[in-house]
Amino acid sequence: PSTDVQHHCARGKELQDAKHLDLERRARAKLNLKDREGRTALHRASERGHTAVALALAKAGADIHATDQMSKTPLHLAAQNGHESTVKALVHEEKKSLKNQTTVLHMAANEDDATLAQVLLRNGALVDTRDGRRKTALYHAVRHGNEKTATVLLKYVQKNLDGVVAALIDHGADVNSCNELGYTPMLLAAEMGNPALMALLLRVGAQINSVTQDGLTPLHLASQSGHTEAVAQLLEGKADIHVKDKQGRTALHCAAAQGEVSVIQLLLAAGSDANATEKEKKTPLHLAAMEGHTKAVSVLLAGKAKVGAKDMDGCSPLHHTARNGKERAAGVLLASGKTKNVDDKNVWRRTPLHLAAEHGHELLVGLLLENGAKINSMDNNKDTPLHCACRDGRVGTVQRLINWTNGERANLQATNNVNKTALQVAEAEETQAHQNISTLLKRKMFFVK
């Protein structure tokens, strides 16, 4: 009999529990009832910034991730209406209830909603929370090419990095170990320009001259990214300024290629060689000039960079500005007083004027002529700058050359090594530009006669 009573009691408890569960389920279902716009009570409370109500609903089981017809969650609505206290409360509630699930931060990353991501992170959302596939919000932002949100997330990753690394060190992690890309923590900190993290790593024995698989040191990485404070810290820590990467580039080459003027000044002051050459024999001045970094060109010239340095093709920095149409940088090189370099020839005996004419950089053609460039200089093929402009259909450049009257004039009768004049070179092509050039040359020859 006692057994029957026990069974009866147990059965009664089961029924009671089931009743409670059913009531709970029904209550939760009511909590998540949606209106015509697909919004729950939590949506409405969040939208209006009623923090206490929103929190009570969330604690009672209202779905924080319920979406309306516009795919907006309660957190979306609180954030877009500027209710930061509501955002903070819901983010805190989300953190308690979630493990390895998609958060609203993940949604923001997928949608490239940088503003929402910023508000969520500012109010305590964890940047490193992982979804069911163990992926962070940053992973999703990068995967979808969502640059704005990725930038926001990356800033918070960097902010948290000091604490993460400090914890790893406390647990005996090797500060000089590499990730799958061959980067040590020191290399990553330098590339991100994080002086606080760099100081921490250096204190616990990180190698200041560690290298990537491409031979880049922390100094290379900080220099090319323009992280002045990080560069100063590395120089103070006696980083080797003369180390070359696999392309033969020094940190000064890297800074010059990116036009990082403050970094260039720091490196020169620390004794970097302004005339160091990489594998193609280019100096930092070549790299700054070819990209048109005018201020960088000025600073390098002031640091004793040779304006007439030649690379493996015999090209000077001026050749590169001429080819790439970097008029202001060319102006700085020409103004350095070394105008004797204006007619420097490369291995094909081409002058900067040949290259400017070939690529149709009219203003540069004018600048070079004004600085004494020889208008009828011949290359290996006996082509003059006019031949080059005609061959490539550069109408404006041809006009500039044939109308030049200040000194020696363009020789319209000059023939190259296959006995062709500029007119014959133009007539060999049938485009409209070449026809226009032919007409220009014929008119000029008629008037010259």
mmCIF file with all atom_site columns, C-alpha atoms in Angstrom, residues 1-76:
data_model
loop_
_atom_site.group_PDB
_atom_site.id
_atom_site.type_symbol
_atom_site.label_atom_id
_atom_site.label_alt_id
_atom_site.label_comp_id
_atom_site.label_asym_id
_atom_site.label_entity_id
_atom_site.label_seq_id
_atom_site.pdbx_PDB_ins_code
_atom_site.Cartn_x
_atom_site.Cartn_y
_atom_site.Cartn_z
_atom_site.occupancy
_atom_site.B_iso_or_equiv
_atom_site.pdbx_formal_charge
_atom_site.auth_seq_id
_atom_site.auth_comp_id
_atom_site.auth_asym_id
_atom_site.auth_atom_id
_atom_site.pdbx_PDB_model_num
ATOM 1  C CA . PRO A 1 1  ? 0.000  0.000  0.000   1.00 0.00 ? 1  PRO A CA 1
ATOM 2  C CA . SER A 1 2  ? 2.806  2.369  0.915   1.00 0.00 ? 2  SER A CA 1
ATOM 3  C CA . THR A 1 3  ? 4.266  1.696  -2.544  1.00 0.00 ? 3  THR A CA 1
ATOM 4  C CA . ASP A 1 4  ? 0.948  2.613  -4.176  1.00 0.00 ? 4  ASP A CA 1
ATOM 5  C CA . VAL A 1 5  ? 0.914  5.852  -2.196  1.00 0.00 ? 5  VAL A CA 1
ATOM 6  C CA . GLN A 1 6  ? 4.496  6.617  -3.302  1.00 0.00 ? 6  GLN A CA 1
ATOM 7  C CA . HIS A 1 7  ? 3.584  5.960  -6.946  1.00 0.00 ? 7  HIS A CA 1
ATOM 8  C CA . HIS A 1 8  ? 0.502  8.095  -6.598  1.00 0.00 ? 8  HIS A CA 1
ATOM 9  C CA . CYS A 1 9  ? 2.536  10.964 -5.092  1.00 0.00 ? 9  CYS A CA 1
ATOM 10 C CA . ALA A 1 10 ? 5.219  10.666 -7.760  1.00 0.00 ? 10 ALA A CA 1
ATOM 11 C CA . ARG A 1 11 ? 2.560  10.679 -10.476 1.00 0.00 ? 11 ARG A CA 1
ATOM 12 C CA . GLY A 1 12 ? 0.993  13.739 -8.881  1.00 0.00 ? 12 GLY A CA 1
ATOM 13 C CA . LYS A 1 13 ? 4.351  15.556 -8.849  1.00 0.00 ? 13 LYS A CA 1
ATOM 14 C CA . GLU A 1 14 ? 4.931  14.660 -12.513 1.00 0.00 ? 14 GLU A CA 1
ATOM 15 C CA . LEU A 1 15 ? 1.541  16.076 -13.442 1.00 0.00 ? 15 LEU A CA 1
ATOM 16 C CA . GLN A 1 16 ? 2.241  19.225 -11.414 1.00 0.00 ? 16 GLN A CA 1
ATOM 17 C CA . ASP A 1 17 ? 5.657  19.692 -13.111 1.00 0.00 ? 17 ASP A CA 1
ATOM 18 C CA . ALA A 1 18 ? 4.102  19.153 -16.532 1.00 0.00 ? 18 ALA A CA 1
ATOM 19 C CA . LYS A 1 19 ? 1.419  21.718 -15.669 1.00 0.00 ? 19 LYS A CA 1
ATOM 20 C CA . HIS A 1 20 ? 4.096  24.229 -14.635 1.00 0.00 ? 20 HIS A CA 1
ATOM 21 C CA . LEU A 1 21 ? 6.067  23.579 -17.817 1.00 0.00 ? 21 LEU A CA 1
ATOM 22 C CA . ASP A 1 22 ? 2.950  24.005 -19.908 1.00 0.00 ? 22 ASP A CA 1
ATOM 23 C CA . LEU A 1 23 ? 2.087  27.258 -18.127 1.00 0.00 ? 23 LEU A CA 1
ATOM 24 C CA . GLU A 1 24 ? 5.661  28.453 -18.574 1.00 0.00 ? 24 GLU A CA 1
ATOM 25 C CA . ARG A 1 25 ? 5.542  27.542 -22.276 1.00 0.00 ? 25 ARG A CA 1
ATOM 26 C CA . ARG A 1 26 ? 2.248  29.345 -22.731 1.00 0.00 ? 26 ARG A CA 1
ATOM 27 C CA . ALA A 1 27 ? 3.511  32.396 -20.851 1.00 0.00 ? 27 ALA A CA 1
ATOM 28 C CA . ARG A 1 28 ? 6.638  32.479 -23.009 1.00 0.00 ? 28 ARG A CA 1
ATOM 29 C CA . ALA A 1 29 ? 4.550  32.100 -26.154 1.00 0.00 ? 29 ALA A CA 1
ATOM 30 C CA . LYS A 1 30 ? 2.391  35.041 -25.005 1.00 0.00 ? 30 LYS A CA 1
ATOM 31 C CA . LEU A 1 31 ? 5.543  37.049 -24.305 1.00 0.00 ? 31 LEU A CA 1
ATOM 32 C CA . ASN A 1 32 ? 6.642  36.491 -27.888 1.00 0.00 ? 32 ASN A CA 1
ATOM 33 C CA . LEU A 1 33 ? 3.311  37.208 -29.576 1.00 0.00 ? 33 LEU A CA 1
ATOM 34 C CA . LYS A 1 34 ? 3.847  39.488 -32.574 1.00 0.00 ? 34 LYS A CA 1
ATOM 35 C CA . ASP A 1 35 ? 1.779  42.400 -33.888 1.00 0.00 ? 35 ASP A CA 1
ATOM 36 C CA . ARG A 1 36 ? 1.170  43.252 -37.540 1.00 0.00 ? 36 ARG A CA 1
ATOM 37 C CA . GLU A 1 37 ? 4.718  44.563 -37.940 1.00 0.00 ? 37 GLU A CA 1
ATOM 38 C CA . GLY A 1 38 ? 6.106  41.344 -36.510 1.00 0.00 ? 38 GLY A CA 1
ATOM 39 C CA . ARG A 1 39 ? 7.079  43.046 -33.254 1.00 0.00 ? 39 ARG A CA 1
ATOM 40 C CA . THR A 1 40 ? 6.860  41.607 -29.748 1.00 0.00 ? 40 THR A CA 1
ATOM 41 C CA . ALA A 1 41 ? 6.282  43.462 -26.469 1.00 0.00 ? 41 ALA A CA 1
ATOM 42 C CA . LEU A 1 42 ? 10.077 43.451 -26.026 1.00 0.00 ? 42 LEU A CA 1
ATOM 43 C CA . HIS A 1 43 ? 10.474 45.153 -29.414 1.00 0.00 ? 43 HIS A CA 1
ATOM 44 C CA . ARG A 1 44 ? 8.067  47.914 -28.334 1.00 0.00 ? 44 ARG A CA 1
ATOM 45 C CA . ALA A 1 45 ? 9.663  48.435 -24.910 1.00 0.00 ? 45 ALA A CA 1
ATOM 46 C CA . SER A 1 46 ? 13.148 48.530 -26.462 1.00 0.00 ? 46 SER A CA 1
ATOM 47 C CA . GLU A 1 47 ? 12.069 50.900 -29.228 1.00 0.00 ? 47 GLU A CA 1
ATOM 48 C CA . ARG A 1 48 ? 10.735 53.382 -26.640 1.00 0.00 ? 48 ARG A CA 1
ATOM 49 C CA . GLY A 1 49 ? 13.688 53.001 -24.267 1.00 0.00 ? 49 GLY A CA 1
ATOM 50 C CA . HIS A 1 50 ? 11.620 51.533 -21.399 1.00 0.00 ? 50 HIS A CA 1
ATOM 51 C CA . THR A 1 51 ? 14.638 49.786 -19.859 1.00 0.00 ? 51 THR A CA 1
ATOM 52 C CA . ALA A 1 52 ? 12.961 48.340 -16.731 1.00 0.00 ? 52 ALA A CA 1
ATOM 53 C CA . VAL A 1 53 ? 10.093 46.865 -18.766 1.00 0.00 ? 53 VAL A CA 1
ATOM 54 C CA . ALA A 1 54 ? 12.460 45.480 -21.422 1.00 0.00 ? 54 ALA A CA 1
ATOM 55 C CA . LEU A 1 55 ? 14.653 43.890 -18.753 1.00 0.00 ? 55 LEU A CA 1
ATOM 56 C CA . ALA A 1 56 ? 11.658 42.335 -16.968 1.00 0.00 ? 56 ALA A CA 1
ATOM 57 C CA . LEU A 1 57 ? 10.400 40.891 -20.260 1.00 0.00 ? 57 LEU A CA 1
ATOM 58 C CA . ALA A 1 58 ? 13.847 39.491 -21.128 1.00 0.00 ? 58 ALA A CA 1
ATOM 59 C CA . LYS A 1 59 ? 14.214 37.927 -17.677 1.00 0.00 ? 59 LYS A CA 1
ATOM 60 C CA . ALA A 1 60 ? 10.735 36.411 -18.016 1.00 0.00 ? 60 ALA A CA 1
ATOM 61 C CA . GLY A 1 61 ? 11.850 34.676 -21.203 1.00 0.00 ? 61 GLY A CA 1
ATOM 62 C CA . ALA A 1 62 ? 11.026 37.117 -24.020 1.00 0.00 ? 62 ALA A CA 1
ATOM 63 C CA . ASP A 1 63 ? 13.147 36.296 -27.061 1.00 0.00 ? 63 ASP A CA 1
ATOM 64 C CA . ILE A 1 64 ? 15.950 38.876 -27.383 1.00 0.00 ? 64 ILE A CA 1
ATOM 65 C CA . HIS A 1 65 ? 16.631 37.660 -30.925 1.00 0.00 ? 65 HIS A CA 1
ATOM 66 C CA . ALA A 1 66 ? 13.050 37.776 -32.232 1.00 0.00 ? 66 ALA A CA 1
ATOM 67 C CA . THR A 1 67 ? 12.990 39.640 -35.546 1.00 0.00 ? 67 THR A CA 1
ATOM 68 C CA . ASP A 1 68 ? 10.235 41.836 -36.957 1.00 0.00 ? 68 ASP A CA 1
ATOM 69 C CA . GLN A 1 69 ? 9.227  42.069 -40.616 1.00 0.00 ? 69 GLN A CA 1
ATOM 70 C CA . MET A 1 70 ? 12.270 44.281 -41.269 1.00 0.00 ? 70 MET A CA 1
ATOM 71 C CA . SER A 1 71 ? 14.570 41.640 -39.662 1.00 0.00 ? 71 SER A CA 1
ATOM 72 C CA . LYS A 1 72 ? 15.185 43.929 -36.665 1.00 0.00 ? 72 LYS A CA 1
ATOM 73 C CA . THR A 1 73 ? 15.666 42.557 -33.138 1.00 0.00 ? 73 THR A CA 1
ATOM 74 C CA . PRO A 1 74 ? 14.755 44.510 -29.962 1.00 0.00 ? 74 PRO A CA 1
ATOM 75 C CA . LEU A 1 75 ? 18.458 45.422 -29.663 1.00 0.00 ? 75 LEU A CA 1
ATOM 76 C CA . HIS A 1 76 ? 18.426 46.875 -33.192 1.00 0.00 ? 76 HIS A CA 1
#
